[in-house]
Short mmCIF file of N, CA and C in Angstrom, two decimals:
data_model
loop_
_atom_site.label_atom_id
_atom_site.label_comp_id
_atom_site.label_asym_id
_atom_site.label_seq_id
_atom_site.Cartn_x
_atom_site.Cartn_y
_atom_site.Cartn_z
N UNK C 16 30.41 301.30 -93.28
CA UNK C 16 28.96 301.18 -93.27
C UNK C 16 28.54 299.85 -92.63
N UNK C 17 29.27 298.95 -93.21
CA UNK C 17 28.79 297.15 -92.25
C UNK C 17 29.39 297.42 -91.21
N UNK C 18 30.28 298.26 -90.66
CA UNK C 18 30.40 298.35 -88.85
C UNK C 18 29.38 299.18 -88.49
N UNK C 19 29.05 300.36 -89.34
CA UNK C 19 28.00 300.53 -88.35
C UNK C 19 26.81 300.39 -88.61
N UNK C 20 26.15 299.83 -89.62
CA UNK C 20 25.01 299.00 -88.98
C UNK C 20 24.68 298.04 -88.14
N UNK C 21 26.18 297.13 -88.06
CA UNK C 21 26.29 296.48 -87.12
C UNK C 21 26.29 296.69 -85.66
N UNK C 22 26.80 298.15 -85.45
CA UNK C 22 26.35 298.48 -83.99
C UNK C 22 25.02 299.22 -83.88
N UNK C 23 24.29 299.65 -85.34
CA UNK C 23 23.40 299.93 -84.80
C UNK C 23 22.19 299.18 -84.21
N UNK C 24 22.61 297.78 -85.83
CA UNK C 24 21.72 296.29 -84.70
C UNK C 24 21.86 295.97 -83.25
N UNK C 25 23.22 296.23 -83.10
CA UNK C 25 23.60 295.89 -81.50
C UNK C 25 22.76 296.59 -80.21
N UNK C 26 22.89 297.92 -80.94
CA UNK C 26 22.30 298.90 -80.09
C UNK C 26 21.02 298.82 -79.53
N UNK C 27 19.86 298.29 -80.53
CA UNK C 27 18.68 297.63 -80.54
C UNK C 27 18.51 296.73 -79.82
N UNK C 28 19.36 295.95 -80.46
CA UNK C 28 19.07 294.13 -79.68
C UNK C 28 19.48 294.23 -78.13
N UNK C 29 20.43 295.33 -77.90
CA UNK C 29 20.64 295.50 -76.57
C UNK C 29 19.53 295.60 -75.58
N UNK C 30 18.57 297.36 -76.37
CA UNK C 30 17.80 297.67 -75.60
C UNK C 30 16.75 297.28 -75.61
N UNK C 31 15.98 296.08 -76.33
CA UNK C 31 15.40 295.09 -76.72
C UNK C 31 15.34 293.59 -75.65
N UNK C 32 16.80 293.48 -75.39
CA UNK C 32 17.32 292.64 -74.14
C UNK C 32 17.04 293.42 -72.54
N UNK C 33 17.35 294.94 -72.61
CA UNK C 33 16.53 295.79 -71.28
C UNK C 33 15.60 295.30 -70.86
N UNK C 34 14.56 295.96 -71.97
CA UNK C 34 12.67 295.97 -72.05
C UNK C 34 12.67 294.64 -71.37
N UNK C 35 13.46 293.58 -72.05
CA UNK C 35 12.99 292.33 -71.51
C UNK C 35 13.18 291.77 -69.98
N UNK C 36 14.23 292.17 -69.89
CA UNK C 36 14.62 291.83 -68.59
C UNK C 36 13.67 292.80 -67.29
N UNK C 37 13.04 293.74 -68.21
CA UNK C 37 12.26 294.31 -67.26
C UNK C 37 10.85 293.84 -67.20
N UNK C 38 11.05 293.39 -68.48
CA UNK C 38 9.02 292.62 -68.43
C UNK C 38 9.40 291.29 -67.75
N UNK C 39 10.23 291.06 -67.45
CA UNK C 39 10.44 289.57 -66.87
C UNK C 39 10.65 289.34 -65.01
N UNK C 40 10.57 290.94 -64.79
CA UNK C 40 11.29 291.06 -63.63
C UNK C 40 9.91 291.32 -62.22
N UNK C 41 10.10 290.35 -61.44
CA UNK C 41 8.77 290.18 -60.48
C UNK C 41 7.90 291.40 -59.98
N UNK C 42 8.88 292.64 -60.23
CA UNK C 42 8.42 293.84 -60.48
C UNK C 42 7.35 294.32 -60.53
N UNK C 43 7.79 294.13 -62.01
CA UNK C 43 6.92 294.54 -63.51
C UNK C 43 5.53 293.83 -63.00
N UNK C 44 5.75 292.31 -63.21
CA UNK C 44 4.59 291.27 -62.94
C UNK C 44 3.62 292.15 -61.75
N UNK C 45 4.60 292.21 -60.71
CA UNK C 45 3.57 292.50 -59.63
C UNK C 45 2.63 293.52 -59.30
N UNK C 46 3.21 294.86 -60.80
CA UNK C 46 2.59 296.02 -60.64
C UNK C 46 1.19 295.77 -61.57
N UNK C 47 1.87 295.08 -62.40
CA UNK C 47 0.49 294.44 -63.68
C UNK C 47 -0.86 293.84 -62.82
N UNK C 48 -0.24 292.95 -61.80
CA UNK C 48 -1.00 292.23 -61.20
C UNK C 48 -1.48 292.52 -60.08
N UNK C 49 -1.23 292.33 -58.81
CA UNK C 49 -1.49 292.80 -57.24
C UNK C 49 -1.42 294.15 -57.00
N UNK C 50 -0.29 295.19 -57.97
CA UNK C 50 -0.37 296.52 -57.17
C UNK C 50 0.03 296.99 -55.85
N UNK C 51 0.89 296.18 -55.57
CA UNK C 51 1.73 295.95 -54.18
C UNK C 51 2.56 297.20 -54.43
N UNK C 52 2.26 298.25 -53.00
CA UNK C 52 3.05 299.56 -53.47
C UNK C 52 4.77 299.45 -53.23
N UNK C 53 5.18 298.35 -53.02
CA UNK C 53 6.45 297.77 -52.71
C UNK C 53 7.53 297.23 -53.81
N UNK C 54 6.43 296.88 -54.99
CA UNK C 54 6.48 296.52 -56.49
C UNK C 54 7.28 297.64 -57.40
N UNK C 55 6.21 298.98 -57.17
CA UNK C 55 6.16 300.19 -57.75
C UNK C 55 7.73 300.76 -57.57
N UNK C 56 8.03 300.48 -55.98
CA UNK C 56 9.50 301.12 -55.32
C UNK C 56 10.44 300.49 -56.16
N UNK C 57 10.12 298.84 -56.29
CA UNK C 57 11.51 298.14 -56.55
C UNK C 57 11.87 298.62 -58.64
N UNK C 58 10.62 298.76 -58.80
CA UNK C 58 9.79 298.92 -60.16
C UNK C 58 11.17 300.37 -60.50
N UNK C 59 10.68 301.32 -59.89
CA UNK C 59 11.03 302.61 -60.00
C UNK C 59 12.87 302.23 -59.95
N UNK C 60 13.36 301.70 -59.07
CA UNK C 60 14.83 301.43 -58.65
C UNK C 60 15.24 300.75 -60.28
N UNK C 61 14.92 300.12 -60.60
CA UNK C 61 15.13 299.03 -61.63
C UNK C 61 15.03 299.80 -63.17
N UNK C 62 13.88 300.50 -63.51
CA UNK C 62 13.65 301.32 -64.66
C UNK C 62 14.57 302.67 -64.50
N UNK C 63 14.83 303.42 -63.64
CA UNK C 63 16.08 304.26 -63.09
C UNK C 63 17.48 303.72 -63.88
N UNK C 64 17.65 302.83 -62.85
CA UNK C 64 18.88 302.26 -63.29
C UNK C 64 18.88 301.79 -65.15
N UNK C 65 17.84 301.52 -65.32
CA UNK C 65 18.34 301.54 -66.99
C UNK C 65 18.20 302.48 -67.62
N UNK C 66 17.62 303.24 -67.34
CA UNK C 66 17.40 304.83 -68.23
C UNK C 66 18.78 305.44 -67.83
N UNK C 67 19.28 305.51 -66.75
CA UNK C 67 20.75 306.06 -66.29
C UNK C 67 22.08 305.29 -67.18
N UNK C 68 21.67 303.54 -66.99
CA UNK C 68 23.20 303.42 -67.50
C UNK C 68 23.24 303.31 -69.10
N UNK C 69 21.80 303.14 -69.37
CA UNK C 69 21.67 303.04 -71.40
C UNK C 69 21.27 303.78 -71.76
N UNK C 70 21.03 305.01 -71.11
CA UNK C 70 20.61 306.64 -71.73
C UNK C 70 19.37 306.08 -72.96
N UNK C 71 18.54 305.24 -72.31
CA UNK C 71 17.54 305.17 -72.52
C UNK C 71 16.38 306.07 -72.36
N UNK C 72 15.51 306.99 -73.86
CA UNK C 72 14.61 308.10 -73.12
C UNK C 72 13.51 308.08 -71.97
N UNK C 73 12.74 306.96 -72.53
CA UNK C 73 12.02 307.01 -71.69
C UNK C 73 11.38 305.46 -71.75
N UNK C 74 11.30 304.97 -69.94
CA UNK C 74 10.64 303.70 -70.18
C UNK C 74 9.28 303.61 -69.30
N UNK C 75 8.74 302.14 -69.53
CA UNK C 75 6.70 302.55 -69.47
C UNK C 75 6.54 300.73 -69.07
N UNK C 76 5.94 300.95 -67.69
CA UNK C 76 5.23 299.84 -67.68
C UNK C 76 3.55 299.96 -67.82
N UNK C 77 2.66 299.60 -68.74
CA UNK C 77 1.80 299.44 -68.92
C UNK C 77 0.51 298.75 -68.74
N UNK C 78 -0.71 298.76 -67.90
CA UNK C 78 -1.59 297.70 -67.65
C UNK C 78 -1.91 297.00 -68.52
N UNK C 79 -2.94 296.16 -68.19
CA UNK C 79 -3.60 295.49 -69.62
C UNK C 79 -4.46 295.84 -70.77
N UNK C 80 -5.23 297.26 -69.54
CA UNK C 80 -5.81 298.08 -70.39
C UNK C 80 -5.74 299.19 -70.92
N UNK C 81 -4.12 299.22 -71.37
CA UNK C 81 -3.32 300.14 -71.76
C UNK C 81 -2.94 301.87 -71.40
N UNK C 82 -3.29 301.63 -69.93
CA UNK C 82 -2.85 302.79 -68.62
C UNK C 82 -1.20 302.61 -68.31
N UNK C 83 -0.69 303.55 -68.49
CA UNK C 83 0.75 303.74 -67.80
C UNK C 83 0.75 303.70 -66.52
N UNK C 84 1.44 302.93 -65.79
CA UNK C 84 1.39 302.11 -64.44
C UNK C 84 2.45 303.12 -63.91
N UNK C 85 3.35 302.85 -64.68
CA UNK C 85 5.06 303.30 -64.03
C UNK C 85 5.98 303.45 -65.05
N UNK C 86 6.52 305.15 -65.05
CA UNK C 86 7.37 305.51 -66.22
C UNK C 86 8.56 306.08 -65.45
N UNK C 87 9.53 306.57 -66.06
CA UNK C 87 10.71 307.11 -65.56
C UNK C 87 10.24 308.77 -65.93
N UNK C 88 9.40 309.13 -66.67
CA UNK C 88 8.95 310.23 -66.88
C UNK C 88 7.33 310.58 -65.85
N UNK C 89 7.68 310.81 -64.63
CA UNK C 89 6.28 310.58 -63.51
C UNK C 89 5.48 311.18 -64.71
N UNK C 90 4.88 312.24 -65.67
CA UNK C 90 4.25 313.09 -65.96
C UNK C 90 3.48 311.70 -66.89
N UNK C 91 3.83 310.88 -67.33
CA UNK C 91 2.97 309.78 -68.93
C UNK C 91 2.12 308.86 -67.72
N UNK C 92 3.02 308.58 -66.37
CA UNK C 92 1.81 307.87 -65.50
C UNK C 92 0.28 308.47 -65.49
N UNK C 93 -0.48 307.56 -65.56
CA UNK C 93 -2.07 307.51 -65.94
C UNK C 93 -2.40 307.90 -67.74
N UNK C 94 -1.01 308.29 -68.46
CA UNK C 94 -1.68 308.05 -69.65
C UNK C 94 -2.28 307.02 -70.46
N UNK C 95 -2.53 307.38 -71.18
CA UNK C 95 -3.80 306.26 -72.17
C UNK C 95 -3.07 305.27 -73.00
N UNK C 96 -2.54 304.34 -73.40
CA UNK C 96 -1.68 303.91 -74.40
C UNK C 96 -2.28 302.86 -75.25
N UNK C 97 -3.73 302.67 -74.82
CA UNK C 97 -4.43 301.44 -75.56
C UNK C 97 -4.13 301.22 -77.41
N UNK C 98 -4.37 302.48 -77.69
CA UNK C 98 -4.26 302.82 -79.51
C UNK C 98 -2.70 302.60 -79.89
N UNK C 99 -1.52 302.54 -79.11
CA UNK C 99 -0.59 303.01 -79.41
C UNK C 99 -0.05 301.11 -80.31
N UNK C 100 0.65 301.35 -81.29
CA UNK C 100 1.08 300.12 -82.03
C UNK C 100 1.56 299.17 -81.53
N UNK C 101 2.58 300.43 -80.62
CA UNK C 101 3.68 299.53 -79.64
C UNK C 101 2.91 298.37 -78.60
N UNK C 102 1.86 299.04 -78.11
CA UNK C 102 0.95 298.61 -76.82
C UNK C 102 0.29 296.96 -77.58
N UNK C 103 -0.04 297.41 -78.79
CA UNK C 103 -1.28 296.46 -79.16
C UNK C 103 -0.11 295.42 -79.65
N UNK C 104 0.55 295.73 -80.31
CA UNK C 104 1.81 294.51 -80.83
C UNK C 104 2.13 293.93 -79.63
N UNK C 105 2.43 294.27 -78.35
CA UNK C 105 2.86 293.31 -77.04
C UNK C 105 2.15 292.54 -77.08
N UNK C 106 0.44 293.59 -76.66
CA UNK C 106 -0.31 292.71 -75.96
C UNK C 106 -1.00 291.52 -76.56
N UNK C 107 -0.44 291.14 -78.21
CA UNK C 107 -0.10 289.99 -79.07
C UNK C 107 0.63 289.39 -79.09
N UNK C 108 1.11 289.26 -77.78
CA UNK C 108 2.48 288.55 -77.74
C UNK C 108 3.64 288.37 -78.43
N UNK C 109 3.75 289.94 -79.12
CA UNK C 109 4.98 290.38 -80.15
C UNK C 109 6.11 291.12 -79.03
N UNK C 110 7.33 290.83 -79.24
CA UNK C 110 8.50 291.56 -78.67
C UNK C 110 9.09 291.67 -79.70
N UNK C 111 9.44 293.48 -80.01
CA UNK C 111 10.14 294.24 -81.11
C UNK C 111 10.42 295.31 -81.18
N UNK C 112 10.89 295.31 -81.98
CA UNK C 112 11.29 296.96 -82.20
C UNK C 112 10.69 297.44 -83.15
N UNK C 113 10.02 298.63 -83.33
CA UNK C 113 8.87 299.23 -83.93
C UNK C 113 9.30 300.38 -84.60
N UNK C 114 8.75 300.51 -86.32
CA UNK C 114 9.34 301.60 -86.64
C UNK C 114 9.18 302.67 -86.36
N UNK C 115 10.11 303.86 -86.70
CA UNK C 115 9.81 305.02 -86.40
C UNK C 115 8.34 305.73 -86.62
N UNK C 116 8.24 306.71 -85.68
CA UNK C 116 6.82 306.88 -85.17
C UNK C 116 6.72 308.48 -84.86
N UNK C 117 5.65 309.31 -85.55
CA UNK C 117 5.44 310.43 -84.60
C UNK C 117 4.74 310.89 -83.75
N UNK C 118 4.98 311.28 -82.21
CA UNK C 118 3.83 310.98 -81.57
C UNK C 118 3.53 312.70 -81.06
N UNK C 119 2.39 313.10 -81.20
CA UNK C 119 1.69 314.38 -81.09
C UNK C 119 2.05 314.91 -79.34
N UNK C 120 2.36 314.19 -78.63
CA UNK C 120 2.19 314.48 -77.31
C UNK C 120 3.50 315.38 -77.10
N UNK C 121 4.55 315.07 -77.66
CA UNK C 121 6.08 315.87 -77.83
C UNK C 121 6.37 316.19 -78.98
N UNK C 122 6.08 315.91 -80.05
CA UNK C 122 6.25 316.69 -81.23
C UNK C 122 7.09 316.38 -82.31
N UNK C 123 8.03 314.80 -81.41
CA UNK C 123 8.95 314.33 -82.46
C UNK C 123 8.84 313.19 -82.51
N UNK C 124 9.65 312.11 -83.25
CA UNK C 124 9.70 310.55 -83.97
C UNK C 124 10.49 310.33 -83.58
N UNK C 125 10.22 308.97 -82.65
CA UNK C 125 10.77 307.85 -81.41
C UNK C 125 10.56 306.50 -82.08
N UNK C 126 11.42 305.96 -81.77
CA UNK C 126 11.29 304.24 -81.94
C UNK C 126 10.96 303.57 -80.73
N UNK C 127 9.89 302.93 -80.82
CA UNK C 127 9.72 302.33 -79.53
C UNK C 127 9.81 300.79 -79.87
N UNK C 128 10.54 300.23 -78.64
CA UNK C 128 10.29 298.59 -78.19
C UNK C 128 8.94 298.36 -77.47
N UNK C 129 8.87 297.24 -77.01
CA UNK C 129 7.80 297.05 -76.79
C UNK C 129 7.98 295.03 -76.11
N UNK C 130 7.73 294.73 -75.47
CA UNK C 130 7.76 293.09 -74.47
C UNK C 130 6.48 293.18 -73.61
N UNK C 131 5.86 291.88 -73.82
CA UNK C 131 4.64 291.45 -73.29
C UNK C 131 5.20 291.38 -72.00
N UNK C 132 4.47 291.55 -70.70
CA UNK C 132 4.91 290.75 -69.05
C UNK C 132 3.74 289.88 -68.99
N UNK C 133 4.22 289.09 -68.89
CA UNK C 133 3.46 287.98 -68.25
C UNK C 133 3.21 287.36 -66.96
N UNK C 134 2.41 286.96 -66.44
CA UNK C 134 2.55 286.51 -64.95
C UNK C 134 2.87 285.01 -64.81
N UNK C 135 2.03 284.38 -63.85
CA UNK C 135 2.94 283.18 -63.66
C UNK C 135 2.34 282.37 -64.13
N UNK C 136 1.18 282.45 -64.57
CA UNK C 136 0.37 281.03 -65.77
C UNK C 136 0.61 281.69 -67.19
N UNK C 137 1.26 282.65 -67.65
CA UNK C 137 2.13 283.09 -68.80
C UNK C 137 0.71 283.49 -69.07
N UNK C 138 0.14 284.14 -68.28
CA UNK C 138 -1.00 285.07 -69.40
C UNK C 138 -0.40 286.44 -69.58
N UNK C 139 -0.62 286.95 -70.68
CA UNK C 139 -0.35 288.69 -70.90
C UNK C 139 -0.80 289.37 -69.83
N UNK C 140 -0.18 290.17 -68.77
CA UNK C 140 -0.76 291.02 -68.31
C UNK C 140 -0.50 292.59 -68.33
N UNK C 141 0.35 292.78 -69.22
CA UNK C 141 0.41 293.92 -69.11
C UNK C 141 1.90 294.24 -70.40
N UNK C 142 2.72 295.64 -70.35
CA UNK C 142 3.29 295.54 -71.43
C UNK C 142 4.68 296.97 -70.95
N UNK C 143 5.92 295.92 -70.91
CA UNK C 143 7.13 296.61 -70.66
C UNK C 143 7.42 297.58 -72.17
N UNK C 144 7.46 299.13 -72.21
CA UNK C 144 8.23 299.87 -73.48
C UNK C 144 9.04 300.51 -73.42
N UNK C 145 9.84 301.03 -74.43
CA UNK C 145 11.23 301.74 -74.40
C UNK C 145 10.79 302.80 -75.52
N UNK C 146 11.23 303.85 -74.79
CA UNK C 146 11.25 304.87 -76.28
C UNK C 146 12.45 305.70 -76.79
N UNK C 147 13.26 305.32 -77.97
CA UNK C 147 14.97 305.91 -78.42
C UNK C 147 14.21 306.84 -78.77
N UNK C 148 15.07 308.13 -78.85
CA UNK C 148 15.11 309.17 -79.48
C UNK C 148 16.17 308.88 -81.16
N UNK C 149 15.68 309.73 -81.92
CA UNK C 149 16.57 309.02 -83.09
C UNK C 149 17.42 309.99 -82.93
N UNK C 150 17.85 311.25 -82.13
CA UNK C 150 19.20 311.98 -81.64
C UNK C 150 20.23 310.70 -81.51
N UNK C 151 19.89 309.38 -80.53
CA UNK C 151 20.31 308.43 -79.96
C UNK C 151 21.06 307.53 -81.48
N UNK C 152 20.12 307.52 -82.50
CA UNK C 152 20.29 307.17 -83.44
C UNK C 152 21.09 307.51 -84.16
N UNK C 153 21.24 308.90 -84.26
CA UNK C 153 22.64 309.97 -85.14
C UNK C 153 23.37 309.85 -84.46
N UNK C 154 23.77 309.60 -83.32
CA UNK C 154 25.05 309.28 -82.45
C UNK C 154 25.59 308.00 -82.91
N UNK C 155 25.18 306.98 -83.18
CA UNK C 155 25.84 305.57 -83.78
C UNK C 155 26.23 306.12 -85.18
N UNK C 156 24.91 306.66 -86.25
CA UNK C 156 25.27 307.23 -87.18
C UNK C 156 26.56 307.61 -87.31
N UNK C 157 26.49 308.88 -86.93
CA UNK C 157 27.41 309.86 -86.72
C UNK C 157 29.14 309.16 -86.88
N UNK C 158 29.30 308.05 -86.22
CA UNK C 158 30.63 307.75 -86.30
C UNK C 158 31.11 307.36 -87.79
N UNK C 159 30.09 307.53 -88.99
CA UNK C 159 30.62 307.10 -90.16
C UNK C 159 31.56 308.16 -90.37
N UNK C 160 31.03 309.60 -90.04
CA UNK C 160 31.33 310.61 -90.31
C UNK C 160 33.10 310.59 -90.41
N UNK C 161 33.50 310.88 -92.08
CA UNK C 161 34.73 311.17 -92.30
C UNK C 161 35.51 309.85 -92.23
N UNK C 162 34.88 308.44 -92.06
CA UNK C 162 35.54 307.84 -91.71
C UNK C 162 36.91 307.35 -92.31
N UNK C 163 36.91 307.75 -93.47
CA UNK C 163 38.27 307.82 -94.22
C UNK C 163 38.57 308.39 -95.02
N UNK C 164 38.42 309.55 -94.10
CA UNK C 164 39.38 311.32 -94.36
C UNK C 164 38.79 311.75 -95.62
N UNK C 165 37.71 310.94 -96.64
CA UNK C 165 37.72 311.63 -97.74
C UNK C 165 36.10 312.26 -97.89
N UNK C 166 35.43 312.65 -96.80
CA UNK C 166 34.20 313.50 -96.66
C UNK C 166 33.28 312.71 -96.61
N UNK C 167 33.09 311.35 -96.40
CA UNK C 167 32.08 310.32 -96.46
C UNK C 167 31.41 311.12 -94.77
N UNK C 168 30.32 310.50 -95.04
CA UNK C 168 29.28 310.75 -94.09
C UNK C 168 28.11 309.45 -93.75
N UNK C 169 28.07 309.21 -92.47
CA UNK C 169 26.79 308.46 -92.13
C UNK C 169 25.04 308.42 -92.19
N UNK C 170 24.44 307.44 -92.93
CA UNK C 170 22.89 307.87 -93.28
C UNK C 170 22.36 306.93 -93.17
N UNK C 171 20.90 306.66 -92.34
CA UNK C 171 20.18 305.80 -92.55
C UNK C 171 18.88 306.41 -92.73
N UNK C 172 18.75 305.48 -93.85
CA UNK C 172 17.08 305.68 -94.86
C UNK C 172 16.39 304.29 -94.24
N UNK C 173 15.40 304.37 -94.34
CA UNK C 173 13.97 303.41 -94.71
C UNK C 173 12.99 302.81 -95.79
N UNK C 174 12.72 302.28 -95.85
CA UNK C 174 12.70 301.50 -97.02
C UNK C 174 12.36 301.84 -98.07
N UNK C 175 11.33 302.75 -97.78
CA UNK C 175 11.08 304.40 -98.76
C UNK C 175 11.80 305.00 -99.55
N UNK C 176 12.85 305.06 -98.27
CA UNK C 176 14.15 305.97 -98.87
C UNK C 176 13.98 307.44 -98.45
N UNK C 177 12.85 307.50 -96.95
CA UNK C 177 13.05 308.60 -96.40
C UNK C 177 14.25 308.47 -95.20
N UNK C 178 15.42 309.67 -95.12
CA UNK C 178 16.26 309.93 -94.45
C UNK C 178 16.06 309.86 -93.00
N UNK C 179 16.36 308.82 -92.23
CA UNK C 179 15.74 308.39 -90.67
C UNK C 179 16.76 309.53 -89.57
N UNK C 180 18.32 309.41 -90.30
CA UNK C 180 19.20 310.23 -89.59
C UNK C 180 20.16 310.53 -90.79
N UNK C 181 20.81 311.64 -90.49
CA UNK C 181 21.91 312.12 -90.91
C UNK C 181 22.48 313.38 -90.17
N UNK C 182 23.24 312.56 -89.25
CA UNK C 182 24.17 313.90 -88.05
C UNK C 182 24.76 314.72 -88.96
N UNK C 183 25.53 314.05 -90.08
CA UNK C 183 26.41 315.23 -90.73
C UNK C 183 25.54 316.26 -91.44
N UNK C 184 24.07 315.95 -91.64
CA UNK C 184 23.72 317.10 -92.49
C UNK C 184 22.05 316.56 -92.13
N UNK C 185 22.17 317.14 -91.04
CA UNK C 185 20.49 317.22 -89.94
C UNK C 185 19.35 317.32 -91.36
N UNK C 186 19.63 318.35 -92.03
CA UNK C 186 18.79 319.23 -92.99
C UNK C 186 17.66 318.27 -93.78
N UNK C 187 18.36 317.20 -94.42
CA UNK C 187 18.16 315.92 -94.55
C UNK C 187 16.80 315.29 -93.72
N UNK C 188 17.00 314.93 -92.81
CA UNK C 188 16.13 314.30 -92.26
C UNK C 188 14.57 314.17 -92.36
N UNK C 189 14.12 313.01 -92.50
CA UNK C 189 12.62 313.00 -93.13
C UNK C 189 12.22 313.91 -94.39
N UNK C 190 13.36 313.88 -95.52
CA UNK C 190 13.50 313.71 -96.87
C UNK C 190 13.45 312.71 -97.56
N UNK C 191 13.05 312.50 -98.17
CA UNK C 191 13.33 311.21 -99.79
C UNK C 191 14.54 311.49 -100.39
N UNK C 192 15.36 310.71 -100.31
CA UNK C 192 16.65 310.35 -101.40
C UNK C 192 16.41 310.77 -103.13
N UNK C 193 15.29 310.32 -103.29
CA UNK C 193 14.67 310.27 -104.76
C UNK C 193 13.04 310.75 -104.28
N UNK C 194 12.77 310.94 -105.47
CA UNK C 194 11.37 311.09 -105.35
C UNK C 194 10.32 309.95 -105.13
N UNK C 195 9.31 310.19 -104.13
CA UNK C 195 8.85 308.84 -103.92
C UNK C 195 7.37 308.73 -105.18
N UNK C 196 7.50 307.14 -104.92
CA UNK C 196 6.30 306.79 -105.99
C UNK C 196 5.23 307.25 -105.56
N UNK C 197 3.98 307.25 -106.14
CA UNK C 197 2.89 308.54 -106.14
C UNK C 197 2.25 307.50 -105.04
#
């Protein structure tokens, strides 16, 4: 169990270290800012490449006024993201990881990151996000599974004590352990 929460922190802080390197990247800045359609290209090359090598679901550069600029999913470009937690926690100059979430547009509960971009007098302009699937999540899970031969299984709850994942027994999921207080 302390190994794998430990990779599941890892896993985070990794893609946490992505987001960032992408809100940091002259890119990002330049799509927030100028709109240089040259930005968008290098933009697109760069968010590619991390959704490919960290099987990352889906990532979102965001304006200031919380319009999707540039996603790896073309279809969320021009969506709305002003209301979204993730959006408003950046554009407070918060970088984090955000709890699980359900969002109506697909039908299931994503964890999203979230990193302010800033330009070059460090004002907010806009807002780098990441969205895990918690499938992504039962896969780290998952390796508790059996881990010493005697039927143990991997689970992570929330502070609630509703069931976030459990690969070995899906059924579970977004259950209470116990009954929750009224």
């Amino acid at each position: 169990a302390t190994n794998t929460s430990a990779l599941l922190g890892r896993y985070l802080s990794d893609a946490t270290g992505d987001v960032t390197v992408l809100a940091l990247s002259p890119a990002a800045v330049g799509a927030c800012t100028t709109a240089d359609p040259s930005d968008f290209t290098r933009l697109g090359v760069l968010m590619r490449g991390f959704k490919e090598t960290k099987h990352i679901e889906l990532l979102q550069i965001i304006d200031r006024v919380g319009t999707v600029i540039a996603a790896t999913n073309p279809a969320r470009v021009g969506t709305d993201r002003i209301t979204a937690p993730f959006f408003l926690s950046a554009m407070a100059g918060q970088a984090r990881v955000h709890d699980p979430r359900y969002l109506p547009d697909d039908r299931q509960i994503h964890i999203n990151i979230s990193v302010p971009v800033h330009d070059t007098e460090d004002q907010i302009v806009g807002v780098a996000a990441a969205r895990i699937s918690l499938d992504d999540i039962d896969r780290l899970i998952a390796v508790d599974t059996d881990y010493g031969s005697l039927g143990e299984y991997g689970l992570l709850w929330e502070e609630q004590g509703i069931v976030l994942s459990s690969p070995a027994h899906p059924e579970r999921r977004f259950r209470p352990l116990a009954p929750l207080a009224p």
